[in-house]
Amino acid sequence: SYLEHVYHTAPSAAERSRHCGSAEAMVSYTWGDRYVDVIGALAAWCRGHEADPEETRIWICSLCINQFDIPESLEATFGLRVEKIGMLLPLLMPWEHPKYVGRLWCLFEFSTASTTTGCQIEMIFSPSDLELMREGAADFQVQHPLVLLVTAL
Protein backbone atom coordinates (compact mmCIF):
# COMPACT_ATOMS: atom_id res chain seq x y z
CA SER A 1 0.00 0.00 0.00
CA TYR A 2 0.99 3.64 -0.34
CA LEU A 3 1.18 4.01 3.44
CA GLU A 4 3.45 0.97 3.79
CA HIS A 5 5.71 2.50 1.15
CA VAL A 6 5.81 5.91 2.90
CA TYR A 7 6.39 4.31 6.28
CA HIS A 8 9.37 2.31 5.04
CA THR A 9 10.93 4.92 2.73
CA ALA A 10 10.32 8.31 4.39
CA PRO A 11 13.63 9.89 5.35
CA SER A 12 12.40 11.01 8.78
CA ALA A 13 9.63 10.58 11.35
CA ALA A 14 8.47 14.12 10.55
CA GLU A 15 8.06 13.22 6.87
CA ARG A 16 6.20 10.02 7.80
CA SER A 17 3.82 11.95 10.05
CA ARG A 18 2.84 14.21 7.13
CA HIS A 19 1.35 11.17 5.38
CA CYS A 20 0.65 8.65 8.12
CA GLY A 21 -1.45 9.14 11.24
CA SER A 22 -5.00 9.18 12.58
CA ALA A 23 -7.56 10.11 9.95
CA GLU A 24 -10.35 12.63 10.49
CA ALA A 25 -12.58 10.92 7.93
CA MET A 26 -12.82 8.02 5.52
CA VAL A 27 -13.76 8.67 1.89
CA SER A 28 -15.94 6.17 0.07
CA TYR A 29 -16.03 6.39 -3.73
CA THR A 30 -16.16 4.21 -6.83
CA TRP A 31 -12.96 3.32 -8.62
CA GLY A 32 -14.47 4.85 -11.75
CA ASP A 33 -14.50 8.33 -10.18
CA ARG A 34 -11.79 10.68 -11.43
CA TYR A 35 -9.20 11.57 -8.79
CA VAL A 36 -9.58 15.26 -9.61
CA ASP A 37 -13.25 14.96 -8.56
CA VAL A 38 -12.40 12.97 -5.41
CA ILE A 39 -9.72 15.51 -4.39
CA GLY A 40 -12.00 18.45 -5.25
CA ALA A 41 -14.82 17.02 -3.14
CA LEU A 42 -12.46 16.40 -0.21
CA ALA A 43 -11.02 19.92 -0.47
CA ALA A 44 -14.57 21.35 -0.43
CA TRP A 45 -15.38 19.20 2.62
CA CYS A 46 -12.27 20.53 4.38
CA ARG A 47 -13.19 24.13 3.60
CA GLY A 48 -16.72 23.52 4.89
CA HIS A 49 -15.23 22.28 8.17
CA GLU A 50 -12.60 25.05 8.33
CA ALA A 51 -9.87 22.43 8.03
CA ASP A 52 -6.62 22.85 6.12
CA PRO A 53 -6.64 20.37 3.21
CA GLU A 54 -2.84 20.09 3.46
CA GLU A 55 -3.05 19.00 7.10
CA THR A 56 -6.25 16.92 7.07
CA ARG A 57 -5.78 13.16 6.93
CA ILE A 58 -8.36 11.17 5.00
CA TRP A 59 -8.41 7.36 5.02
CA ILE A 60 -8.61 6.02 1.46
CA CYS A 61 -9.08 2.26 1.23
CA SER A 62 -7.12 1.81 -2.01
CA LEU A 63 -4.14 3.69 -0.56
CA CYS A 64 -4.29 2.40 3.02
CA ILE A 65 -4.97 -1.31 2.46
CA ASN A 66 -2.59 -3.30 0.30
CA GLN A 67 -4.92 -4.36 -2.51
CA PHE A 68 -2.72 -7.40 -3.25
CA ASP A 69 -2.75 -8.64 0.34
CA ILE A 70 -6.33 -8.22 1.58
CA PRO A 71 -6.85 -9.30 5.23
CA GLU A 72 -8.80 -12.54 5.62
CA SER A 73 -11.38 -10.96 7.91
CA LEU A 74 -11.88 -7.83 5.84
CA GLU A 75 -15.31 -7.16 7.37
CA ALA A 76 -13.89 -7.10 10.92
CA THR A 77 -10.80 -5.12 9.87
CA PHE A 78 -12.87 -2.57 7.98
CA GLY A 79 -15.46 -2.31 10.78
CA LEU A 80 -12.74 -1.48 13.31
CA ARG A 81 -11.39 1.27 11.04
CA VAL A 82 -14.85 2.77 10.55
CA GLU A 83 -15.43 2.74 14.30
CA LYS A 84 -12.04 4.33 15.07
CA ILE A 85 -12.34 7.05 12.41
CA GLY A 86 -16.03 7.77 13.04
CA MET A 87 -16.75 9.71 9.83
CA LEU A 88 -17.63 8.36 6.38
CA LEU A 89 -17.67 10.65 3.34
CA PRO A 90 -19.53 8.96 0.46
CA LEU A 91 -18.83 10.72 -2.85
CA LEU A 92 -22.05 10.82 -4.83
CA MET A 93 -21.45 11.51 -8.49
CA PRO A 94 -22.91 12.28 -10.81
CA TRP A 95 -25.27 13.83 -8.30
CA GLU A 96 -28.44 13.14 -10.31
CA HIS A 97 -27.64 9.40 -10.66
CA PRO A 98 -24.70 8.41 -8.42
CA LYS A 99 -22.68 5.37 -9.52
CA TYR A 100 -22.01 4.86 -5.80
CA VAL A 101 -25.40 3.28 -5.11
CA GLY A 102 -24.79 0.60 -7.75
CA ARG A 103 -21.48 -0.64 -6.34
CA LEU A 104 -21.61 -3.48 -3.82
CA TRP A 105 -18.38 -2.48 -2.04
CA CYS A 106 -19.61 1.11 -1.63
CA LEU A 107 -22.89 -0.16 -0.19
CA PHE A 108 -20.91 -2.39 2.19
CA GLU A 109 -18.91 0.63 3.37
CA PHE A 110 -22.07 2.71 3.77
CA SER A 111 -23.89 -0.09 5.60
CA THR A 112 -20.94 -0.63 7.94
CA ALA A 113 -20.80 3.08 8.78
CA SER A 114 -24.56 3.42 9.21
CA THR A 115 -24.68 0.51 11.68
CA THR A 116 -21.57 1.59 13.62
CA THR A 117 -22.44 3.45 16.81
CA GLY A 118 -21.10 6.99 16.78
CA CYS A 119 -20.12 7.01 13.11
CA GLN A 120 -21.29 10.06 11.18
CA ILE A 121 -21.98 10.08 7.45
CA GLU A 122 -21.66 13.26 5.36
CA MET A 123 -22.32 13.08 1.63
CA ILE A 124 -19.75 14.88 -0.51
CA PHE A 125 -19.97 16.04 -4.12
CA SER A 126 -17.46 17.11 -6.76
CA PRO A 127 -17.12 20.87 -7.29
CA SER A 128 -18.68 20.58 -10.78
CA ASP A 129 -21.67 18.63 -9.37
CA LEU A 130 -22.12 21.21 -6.60
CA GLU A 131 -22.29 23.91 -9.27
CA LEU A 132 -24.88 21.92 -11.25
CA MET A 133 -26.88 21.44 -8.04
CA ARG A 134 -26.79 25.18 -7.34
CA GLU A 135 -27.93 25.96 -10.87
CA GLY A 136 -30.73 23.39 -10.60
CA ALA A 137 -31.75 24.68 -7.17
CA ALA A 138 -32.16 28.17 -8.61
CA ASP A 139 -34.87 26.76 -10.91
CA PHE A 140 -36.85 25.28 -8.00
CA GLN A 141 -39.80 27.27 -6.69
CA VAL A 142 -40.33 24.85 -3.78
CA GLN A 143 -38.63 25.38 -0.42
CA HIS A 144 -37.42 21.79 -0.16
CA PRO A 145 -34.77 21.11 2.56
CA LEU A 146 -32.29 19.68 0.02
CA VAL A 147 -32.67 22.76 -2.18
CA LEU A 148 -32.04 25.02 0.82
CA LEU A 149 -28.95 22.98 1.74
CA VAL A 150 -27.51 23.11 -1.79
CA THR A 151 -28.03 26.85 -2.16
CA ALA A 152 -26.28 27.36 1.20
CA LEU A 153 -23.16 25.50 0.05
Coordinates of N, CA, C and O in Angstrom, one line a residue:
S1 N 0.8 -1.2 0.0 CA 0.0 0.0 0.0 C 0.9 1.3 0.0 O 2.1 1.2 0.3
Y2 N 0.3 2.4 -0.3 CA 1.0 3.6 -0.3 C 1.5 3.9 1.0 O 2.7 4.4 1.2
L3 N 0.7 3.7 2.1 CA 1.2 4.0 3.4 C 2.3 3.1 3.9 O 3.3 3.6 4.5
E4 N 2.3 1.9 3.5 CA 3.4 1.0 3.8 C 4.7 1.5 3.1 O 5.8 1.5 3.7
H5 N 4.6 1.9 1.9 CA 5.7 2.5 1.2 C 6.3 3.7 1.9 O 7.5 3.9 2.1
V6 N 5.4 4.7 2.2 CA 5.8 5.9 2.9 C 6.5 5.6 4.2 O 7.5 6.1 4.6
Y7 N 5.9 4.7 5.0 CA 6.4 4.3 6.3 C 7.8 3.8 6.2 O 8.7 4.1 7.0
H8 N 8.1 3.0 5.2 CA 9.4 2.3 5.0 C 10.4 3.1 4.3 O 11.6 2.9 4.4
T9 N 10.0 4.2 3.5 CA 10.9 4.9 2.7 C 11.1 6.4 3.1 O 12.0 7.1 2.6
A10 N 10.2 6.9 4.0 CA 10.3 8.3 4.4 C 11.6 8.5 5.1 O 12.0 7.7 5.9
P11 N 12.3 9.6 4.8 CA 13.6 9.9 5.4 C 13.6 10.2 6.8 O 14.6 10.1 7.5
S12 N 12.5 10.6 7.4 CA 12.4 11.0 8.8 C 11.0 10.7 9.4 O 10.0 10.6 8.6
A13 N 10.9 10.7 10.7 CA 9.6 10.6 11.3 C 8.7 11.8 11.0 O 7.5 11.6 10.8
A14 N 9.3 12.9 10.9 CA 8.5 14.1 10.5 C 7.8 14.0 9.2 O 6.7 14.3 9.0
E15 N 8.6 13.4 8.2 CA 8.1 13.2 6.9 C 7.0 12.1 6.9 O 6.0 12.2 6.2
R16 N 7.2 11.1 7.7 CA 6.2 10.0 7.8 C 4.9 10.6 8.4 O 3.8 10.3 7.9
S17 N 5.0 11.4 9.4 CA 3.8 12.0 10.1 C 3.0 12.9 9.1 O 1.8 13.1 9.4
R18 N 3.6 13.4 8.1 CA 2.8 14.2 7.1 C 1.9 13.4 6.3 O 0.8 13.8 5.9
H19 N 2.2 12.1 6.2 CA 1.4 11.2 5.4 C 0.7 10.1 6.2 O -0.3 9.5 5.7
C20 N 1.2 9.8 7.3 CA 0.6 8.7 8.1 C 0.2 9.2 9.5 O 0.9 10.0 10.1
G21 N -0.9 8.7 9.9 CA -1.5 9.1 11.2 C -2.9 8.9 11.3 O -3.6 8.4 10.4
S22 N -3.6 9.3 12.4 CA -5.0 9.2 12.6 C -5.8 10.0 11.6 O -5.5 11.2 11.4
A23 N -6.8 9.4 11.0 CA -7.6 10.1 10.0 C -8.8 10.8 10.6 O -9.3 10.3 11.6
E24 N -9.1 11.9 10.0 CA -10.3 12.6 10.5 C -11.6 12.1 9.8 O -12.7 12.2 10.3
A25 N -11.4 11.5 8.7 CA -12.6 10.9 7.9 C -12.1 9.8 7.0 O -10.9 9.7 6.7
M26 N -13.1 9.1 6.5 CA -12.8 8.0 5.5 C -13.6 8.3 4.3 O -14.9 8.6 4.4
V27 N -13.0 8.4 3.1 CA -13.8 8.7 1.9 C -14.2 7.3 1.3 O -13.5 6.4 1.3
S28 N -15.4 7.3 0.7 CA -15.9 6.2 0.1 C -16.4 6.6 -1.3 O -17.2 7.5 -1.5
Y29 N -15.8 6.0 -2.4 CA -16.0 6.4 -3.7 C -15.9 5.2 -4.6 O -15.4 4.1 -4.2
T30 N -16.3 5.3 -5.9 CA -16.2 4.2 -6.8 C -14.8 4.4 -7.5 O -14.3 5.5 -7.8
W31 N -14.2 3.3 -7.9 CA -13.0 3.3 -8.6 C -13.1 4.0 -10.0 O -12.1 4.3 -10.6
G32 N -14.3 4.2 -10.5 CA -14.5 4.8 -11.8 C -14.5 6.4 -11.6 O -14.4 7.1 -12.6
D33 N -14.5 6.9 -10.4 CA -14.5 8.3 -10.2 C -13.1 8.9 -10.5 O -12.1 8.3 -10.2
R34 N -13.1 10.0 -11.1 CA -11.8 10.7 -11.4 C -11.2 11.2 -10.1 O -11.9 11.8 -9.3
Y35 N -9.9 11.1 -10.0 CA -9.2 11.6 -8.8 C -9.4 13.1 -8.6 O -9.5 13.6 -7.5
V36 N -9.4 13.8 -9.7 CA -9.6 15.3 -9.6 C -10.9 15.6 -8.9 O -11.0 16.5 -8.2
D37 N -11.9 14.8 -9.2 CA -13.2 15.0 -8.6 C -13.2 14.5 -7.1 O -13.8 15.2 -6.2
V38 N -12.5 13.4 -6.8 CA -12.4 13.0 -5.4 C -11.7 14.0 -4.6 O -12.1 14.4 -3.5
I39 N -10.5 14.5 -5.1 CA -9.7 15.5 -4.4 C -10.5 16.8 -4.3 O -10.5 17.5 -3.2
G40 N -11.2 17.2 -5.3 CA -12.0 18.5 -5.2 C -13.1 18.4 -4.2 O -13.3 19.3 -3.5
A41 N -13.8 17.2 -4.1 CA -14.8 17.0 -3.1 C -14.2 17.0 -1.7 O -14.8 17.6 -0.8
L42 N -13.1 16.4 -1.5 CA -12.5 16.4 -0.2 C -12.0 17.8 0.2 O -12.1 18.2 1.4
A43 N -11.4 18.5 -0.8 CA -11.0 19.9 -0.5 C -12.2 20.8 -0.1 O -12.1 21.6 0.9
A44 N -13.4 20.6 -0.8 CA -14.6 21.3 -0.4 C -15.1 20.9 1.0 O -15.5 21.8 1.7
W45 N -15.0 19.7 1.3 CA -15.4 19.2 2.6 C -14.5 19.8 3.7 O -15.0 20.3 4.7
C46 N -13.2 19.9 3.4 CA -12.3 20.5 4.4 C -12.6 22.0 4.6 O -12.7 22.5 5.7
R47 N -12.8 22.7 3.5 CA -13.2 24.1 3.6 C -14.5 24.3 4.4 O -14.6 25.2 5.2
G48 N -15.5 23.4 4.2 CA -16.7 23.5 4.9 C -16.6 23.3 6.4 O -17.4 23.7 7.2
H49 N -15.5 22.6 6.8 CA -15.2 22.3 8.2 C -14.1 23.1 8.7 O -13.5 22.8 9.8
E50 N -13.7 24.2 7.9 CA -12.6 25.0 8.3 C -11.3 24.3 8.7 O -10.6 24.6 9.6
A51 N -11.1 23.3 7.9 CA -9.9 22.4 8.0 C -8.9 22.7 6.9 O -9.3 22.9 5.7
D52 N -7.6 22.7 7.1 CA -6.6 22.9 6.1 C -6.5 21.6 5.3 O -6.1 20.5 5.9
P53 N -6.8 21.6 4.0 CA -6.6 20.4 3.2 C -5.2 19.8 3.2 O -5.1 18.6 3.1
E54 N -4.2 20.6 3.4 CA -2.8 20.1 3.5 C -2.5 19.3 4.8 O -1.6 18.5 4.8
E55 N -3.3 19.6 5.8 CA -3.1 19.0 7.1 C -4.1 18.0 7.5 O -3.9 17.3 8.5
T56 N -5.2 17.8 6.7 CA -6.3 16.9 7.1 C -6.0 15.5 6.5 O -5.7 15.4 5.3
R57 N -6.0 14.5 7.4 CA -5.8 13.2 6.9 C -7.1 12.5 6.6 O -8.0 12.4 7.5
I58 N -7.2 11.9 5.4 CA -8.4 11.2 5.0 C -7.9 9.7 4.7 O -7.0 9.5 4.0
W59 N -8.7 8.8 5.3 CA -8.4 7.4 5.0 C -9.0 7.0 3.7 O -10.2 7.2 3.4
I60 N -8.2 6.5 2.8 CA -8.6 6.0 1.5 C -8.2 4.5 1.3 O -7.1 4.2 1.3
C61 N -9.3 3.7 1.2 CA -9.1 2.3 1.2 C -8.0 1.8 0.3 O -7.1 1.1 0.6
S62 N -8.1 2.3 -1.0 CA -7.1 1.8 -2.0 C -5.7 2.2 -1.7 O -4.8 1.6 -2.3
L63 N -5.5 3.3 -0.9 CA -4.1 3.7 -0.6 C -3.7 3.2 0.8 O -2.5 3.1 1.1
C64 N -4.6 2.8 1.7 CA -4.3 2.4 3.0 C -4.3 0.9 3.2 O -3.7 0.4 4.2
I65 N -5.0 0.2 2.4 CA -5.0 -1.3 2.5 C -4.3 -1.8 1.2 O -4.6 -1.5 0.1
N66 N -3.3 -2.7 1.4 CA -2.6 -3.3 0.3 C -3.6 -4.1 -0.5 O -4.1 -5.1 0.0
Q67 N -3.9 -3.7 -1.7 CA -4.9 -4.4 -2.5 C -4.5 -5.7 -3.0 O -5.3 -6.5 -3.5
F68 N -3.2 -6.1 -2.8 CA -2.7 -7.4 -3.2 C -2.6 -8.3 -2.1 O -2.2 -9.5 -2.2
D69 N -2.9 -7.8 -0.9 CA -2.8 -8.6 0.3 C -3.9 -8.3 1.3 O -3.7 -7.7 2.4
I70 N -5.1 -8.6 0.8 CA -6.3 -8.2 1.6 C -6.4 -9.1 2.8 O -6.2 -10.3 2.7
P71 N -6.7 -8.5 4.0 CA -6.9 -9.3 5.2 C -8.0 -10.3 5.1 O -9.0 -10.1 4.4
E72 N -7.8 -11.5 5.7 CA -8.8 -12.5 5.6 C -10.1 -12.1 6.2 O -11.2 -12.3 5.6
S73 N -10.1 -11.4 7.3 CA -11.4 -11.0 7.9 C -11.6 -9.5 7.6 O -11.6 -8.6 8.4
L74 N -11.8 -9.2 6.3 CA -11.9 -7.8 5.8 C -13.0 -7.1 6.5 O -12.9 -5.9 6.9
E75 N -14.1 -7.8 6.7 CA -15.3 -7.2 7.4 C -15.0 -6.7 8.8 O -15.3 -5.5 9.1
A76 N -14.3 -7.5 9.6 CA -13.9 -7.1 10.9 C -12.8 -6.0 10.9 O -12.9 -5.0 11.6
T77 N -11.9 -6.1 10.0 CA -10.8 -5.1 9.9 C -11.4 -3.8 9.5 O -11.1 -2.7 10.1
F78 N -12.3 -3.8 8.5 CA -12.9 -2.6 8.0 C -13.8 -2.0 9.0 O -13.8 -0.7 9.3
G79 N -14.6 -2.8 9.7 CA -15.5 -2.3 10.8 C -14.7 -1.6 11.9 O -15.1 -0.6 12.4
L80 N -13.5 -2.1 12.3 CA -12.7 -1.5 13.3 C -12.2 -0.1 12.8 O -12.2 0.8 13.6
R81 N -11.9 0.0 11.6 CA -11.4 1.3 11.0 C -12.5 2.3 11.0 O -12.3 3.4 11.4
V82 N -13.7 1.9 10.6 CA -14.9 2.8 10.5 C -15.2 3.3 12.0 O -15.4 4.5 12.2
E83 N -15.1 2.4 12.9 CA -15.4 2.7 14.3 C -14.4 3.7 14.8 O -14.7 4.7 15.5
K84 N -13.1 3.5 14.6 CA -12.0 4.3 15.1 C -12.1 5.7 14.4 O -11.9 6.7 15.1
I85 N -12.3 5.8 13.1 CA -12.3 7.1 12.4 C -13.6 7.8 12.7 O -13.6 9.0 13.0
G86 N -14.8 7.2 12.6 CA -16.0 7.8 13.0 C -16.7 8.7 12.1 O -17.6 9.4 12.4
M87 N -16.2 8.8 10.8 CA -16.8 9.7 9.8 C -16.6 9.1 8.5 O -15.4 8.8 8.0
L88 N -17.7 8.9 7.8 CA -17.6 8.4 6.4 C -18.1 9.5 5.4 O -19.1 10.1 5.7
L89 N -17.4 9.6 4.3 CA -17.7 10.7 3.3 C -18.0 10.0 2.0 O -17.1 9.8 1.2
P90 N -19.2 9.5 1.8 CA -19.5 9.0 0.5 C -19.6 10.0 -0.6 O -20.2 11.1 -0.5
L91 N -18.8 9.8 -1.7 CA -18.8 10.7 -2.8 C -19.9 10.3 -3.8 O -19.9 9.2 -4.4
L92 N -20.9 11.1 -4.0 CA -22.1 10.8 -4.8 C -21.9 11.6 -6.1 O -22.1 12.8 -6.2
M93 N -21.6 10.9 -7.2 CA -21.5 11.5 -8.5 C -21.7 10.5 -9.6 O -21.5 9.3 -9.4
P94 N -22.3 11.0 -10.7 CA -22.9 12.3 -10.8 C -24.1 12.4 -9.9 O -24.8 11.4 -9.5
W95 N -24.3 13.6 -9.4 CA -25.3 13.8 -8.3 C -26.7 13.4 -8.7 O -27.4 12.9 -7.8
E96 N -27.1 13.5 -9.9 CA -28.4 13.1 -10.3 C -28.6 11.6 -10.5 O -29.8 11.2 -10.5
H97 N -27.5 10.9 -10.6 CA -27.6 9.4 -10.7 C -26.3 8.8 -10.2 O -25.5 8.4 -11.0
P98 N -26.0 8.8 -8.9 CA -24.7 8.4 -8.4 C -24.4 6.9 -8.7 O -25.2 6.1 -8.5
K99 N -23.2 6.7 -9.3 CA -22.7 5.4 -9.5 C -22.5 4.6 -8.2 O -22.6 3.4 -8.1
Y100 N -22.3 5.4 -7.1 CA -22.0 4.9 -5.8 C -23.1 3.8 -5.4 O -22.7 2.8 -4.8
V101 N -24.3 4.1 -5.6 CA -25.4 3.3 -5.1 C -25.5 2.0 -5.9 O -26.2 1.1 -5.5
G102 N -24.8 1.8 -7.0 CA -24.8 0.6 -7.8 C -23.6 -0.3 -7.5 O -23.4 -1.3 -8.2
R103 N -22.7 0.1 -6.6 CA -21.5 -0.6 -6.3 C -21.6 -1.4 -5.0 O -21.8 -0.7 -4.0
L104 N -21.4 -2.7 -5.0 CA -21.6 -3.5 -3.8 C -20.6 -3.1 -2.7 O -21.0 -3.0 -1.6
W105 N -19.4 -2.8 -3.1 CA -18.4 -2.5 -2.0 C -18.8 -1.1 -1.4 O -18.7 -1.0 -0.2
C106 N -19.2 -0.2 -2.2 CA -19.6 1.1 -1.6 C -20.8 0.9 -0.7 O -20.8 1.6 0.4
L107 N -21.7 0.1 -1.1 CA -22.9 -0.2 -0.2 C -22.5 -0.9 1.1 O -23.0 -0.6 2.2
F108 N -21.5 -1.7 1.0 CA -20.9 -2.4 2.2 C -20.3 -1.3 3.1 O -20.5 -1.4 4.3
E109 N -19.5 -0.4 2.6 CA -18.9 0.6 3.4 C -20.0 1.5 4.0 O -19.9 1.8 5.2
F110 N -21.0 1.9 3.2 CA -22.1 2.7 3.8 C -22.8 2.0 4.9 O -23.1 2.5 5.9
S111 N -23.2 0.7 4.6 CA -23.9 -0.1 5.6 C -23.1 -0.2 6.9 O -23.6 -0.1 8.0
T112 N -21.8 -0.5 6.8 CA -20.9 -0.6 7.9 C -21.0 0.7 8.8 O -21.1 0.6 10.0
A113 N -20.8 1.8 8.1 CA -20.8 3.1 8.8 C -22.2 3.4 9.4 O -22.2 3.9 10.6
S114 N -23.2 3.1 8.7 CA -24.6 3.4 9.2 C -25.0 2.5 10.4 O -25.9 2.9 11.2
T115 N -24.3 1.4 10.6 CA -24.7 0.5 11.7 C -23.6 0.6 12.8 O -23.7 -0.2 13.8
T116 N -22.6 1.4 12.6 CA -21.6 1.6 13.6 C -21.9 2.7 14.6 O -22.1 3.9 14.1
T117 N -22.1 2.4 15.8 CA -22.4 3.4 16.8 C -21.4 4.6 16.8 O -20.2 4.4 16.8
G118 N -21.9 5.8 16.7 CA -21.1 7.0 16.8 C -20.5 7.4 15.5 O -19.8 8.4 15.4
C119 N -20.7 6.6 14.4 CA -20.1 7.0 13.1 C -21.1 8.0 12.4 O -22.3 7.7 12.3
Q120 N -20.5 9.1 11.9 CA -21.3 10.1 11.2 C -21.1 9.8 9.7 O -20.0 9.4 9.3
I121 N -22.1 10.2 8.9 CA -22.0 10.1 7.4 C -22.3 11.5 6.9 O -23.4 12.0 7.2
E122 N -21.4 12.0 6.0 CA -21.7 13.3 5.4 C -21.4 13.0 3.9 O -20.3 12.7 3.5
M123 N -22.5 13.2 3.1 CA -22.3 13.1 1.6 C -21.4 14.2 1.1 O -21.5 15.3 1.5
I124 N -20.6 13.9 0.1 CA -19.7 14.9 -0.5 C -20.0 14.8 -2.0 O -20.4 13.8 -2.5
F125 N -19.7 15.9 -2.7 CA -20.0 16.0 -4.1 C -18.8 16.7 -4.8 O -18.1 17.6 -4.1
S126 N -18.5 16.4 -6.0 CA -17.5 17.1 -6.8 C -17.8 18.6 -6.9 O -19.0 18.9 -6.9
P127 N -16.8 19.4 -7.1 CA -17.1 20.9 -7.3 C -18.0 21.1 -8.5 O -18.9 21.9 -8.4
S128 N -17.8 20.4 -9.6 CA -18.7 20.6 -10.8 C -20.1 20.1 -10.5 O -21.1 20.8 -11.0
D129 N -20.3 19.1 -9.7 CA -21.7 18.6 -9.4 C -22.3 19.6 -8.4 O -23.5 19.9 -8.5
L130 N -21.6 20.2 -7.5 CA -22.1 21.2 -6.6 C -22.6 22.4 -7.4 O -23.7 22.9 -7.1
E131 N -21.9 22.8 -8.4 CA -22.3 23.9 -9.3 C -23.6 23.6 -10.0 O -24.5 24.4 -10.1
L132 N -23.7 22.4 -10.6 CA -24.9 21.9 -11.2 C -26.1 21.9 -10.3 O -27.2 22.3 -10.7
M133 N -25.8 21.5 -9.0 CA -26.9 21.4 -8.0 C -27.3 22.9 -7.7 O -28.5 23.1 -7.6
R134 N -26.4 23.8 -7.6 CA -26.8 25.2 -7.3 C -27.6 25.8 -8.5 O -28.6 26.4 -8.3
E135 N -27.2 25.5 -9.7 CA -27.9 26.0 -10.9 C -29.3 25.4 -10.9 O -30.3 26.1 -11.2
G136 N -29.4 24.1 -10.6 CA -30.7 23.4 -10.6 C -31.6 23.9 -9.5 O -32.8 24.1 -9.6
A137 N -31.0 24.2 -8.3 CA -31.7 24.7 -7.2 C -32.3 26.0 -7.5 O -33.4 26.4 -7.0
A138 N -31.7 26.8 -8.3 CA -32.2 28.2 -8.6 C -33.5 28.1 -9.4 O -34.3 29.0 -9.4
D139 N -33.7 27.0 -10.1 CA -34.9 26.8 -10.9 C -36.1 26.3 -10.1 O -37.2 26.3 -10.5
F140 N -35.8 25.8 -8.9 CA -36.8 25.3 -8.0 C -37.6 26.4 -7.4 O -37.1 27.4 -6.9
Q141 N -38.9 26.3 -7.4 CA -39.8 27.3 -6.7 C -40.2 26.7 -5.3 O -40.8 27.5 -4.5
V142 N -39.9 25.5 -5.0 CA -40.3 24.8 -3.8 C -39.2 25.0 -2.7 O -38.0 24.9 -3.1
Q143 N -39.6 25.2 -1.5 CA -38.6 25.4 -0.4 C -38.3 24.0 0.2 O -38.6 23.7 1.3
H144 N -37.8 23.1 -0.6 CA -37.4 21.8 -0.2 C -36.1 21.8 0.7 O -35.2 22.6 0.3
P145 N -36.0 21.1 1.7 CA -34.8 21.1 2.6 C -33.5 20.9 1.8 O -32.5 21.5 2.0
L146 N -33.5 19.9 0.8 CA -32.3 19.7 0.0 C -31.9 20.9 -0.8 O -30.8 21.3 -0.9
V147 N -32.9 21.6 -1.4 CA -32.7 22.8 -2.2 C -32.1 23.8 -1.3 O -31.1 24.5 -1.7
L148 N -32.6 24.0 -0.1 CA -32.0 25.0 0.8 C -30.6 24.7 1.2 O -29.8 25.6 1.3
L149 N -30.3 23.4 1.4 CA -29.0 23.0 1.7 C -28.0 23.3 0.6 O -26.9 23.8 0.8
V150 N -28.4 22.9 -0.6 CA -27.5 23.1 -1.8 C -27.2 24.6 -2.0 O -26.1 25.0 -2.3
T151 N -28.2 25.4 -1.9 CA -28.0 26.9 -2.2 C -27.2 27.5 -1.1 O -26.5 28.5 -1.3
A152 N -27.1 26.8 0.1 CA -26.3 27.4 1.2 C -24.8 27.0 1.0 O -24.0 27.6 1.6
L153 N -24.5 26.0 0.2 CA -23.2 25.5 0.1 C -22.3 26.5 -0.7 O -22.7 27.2 -1.6

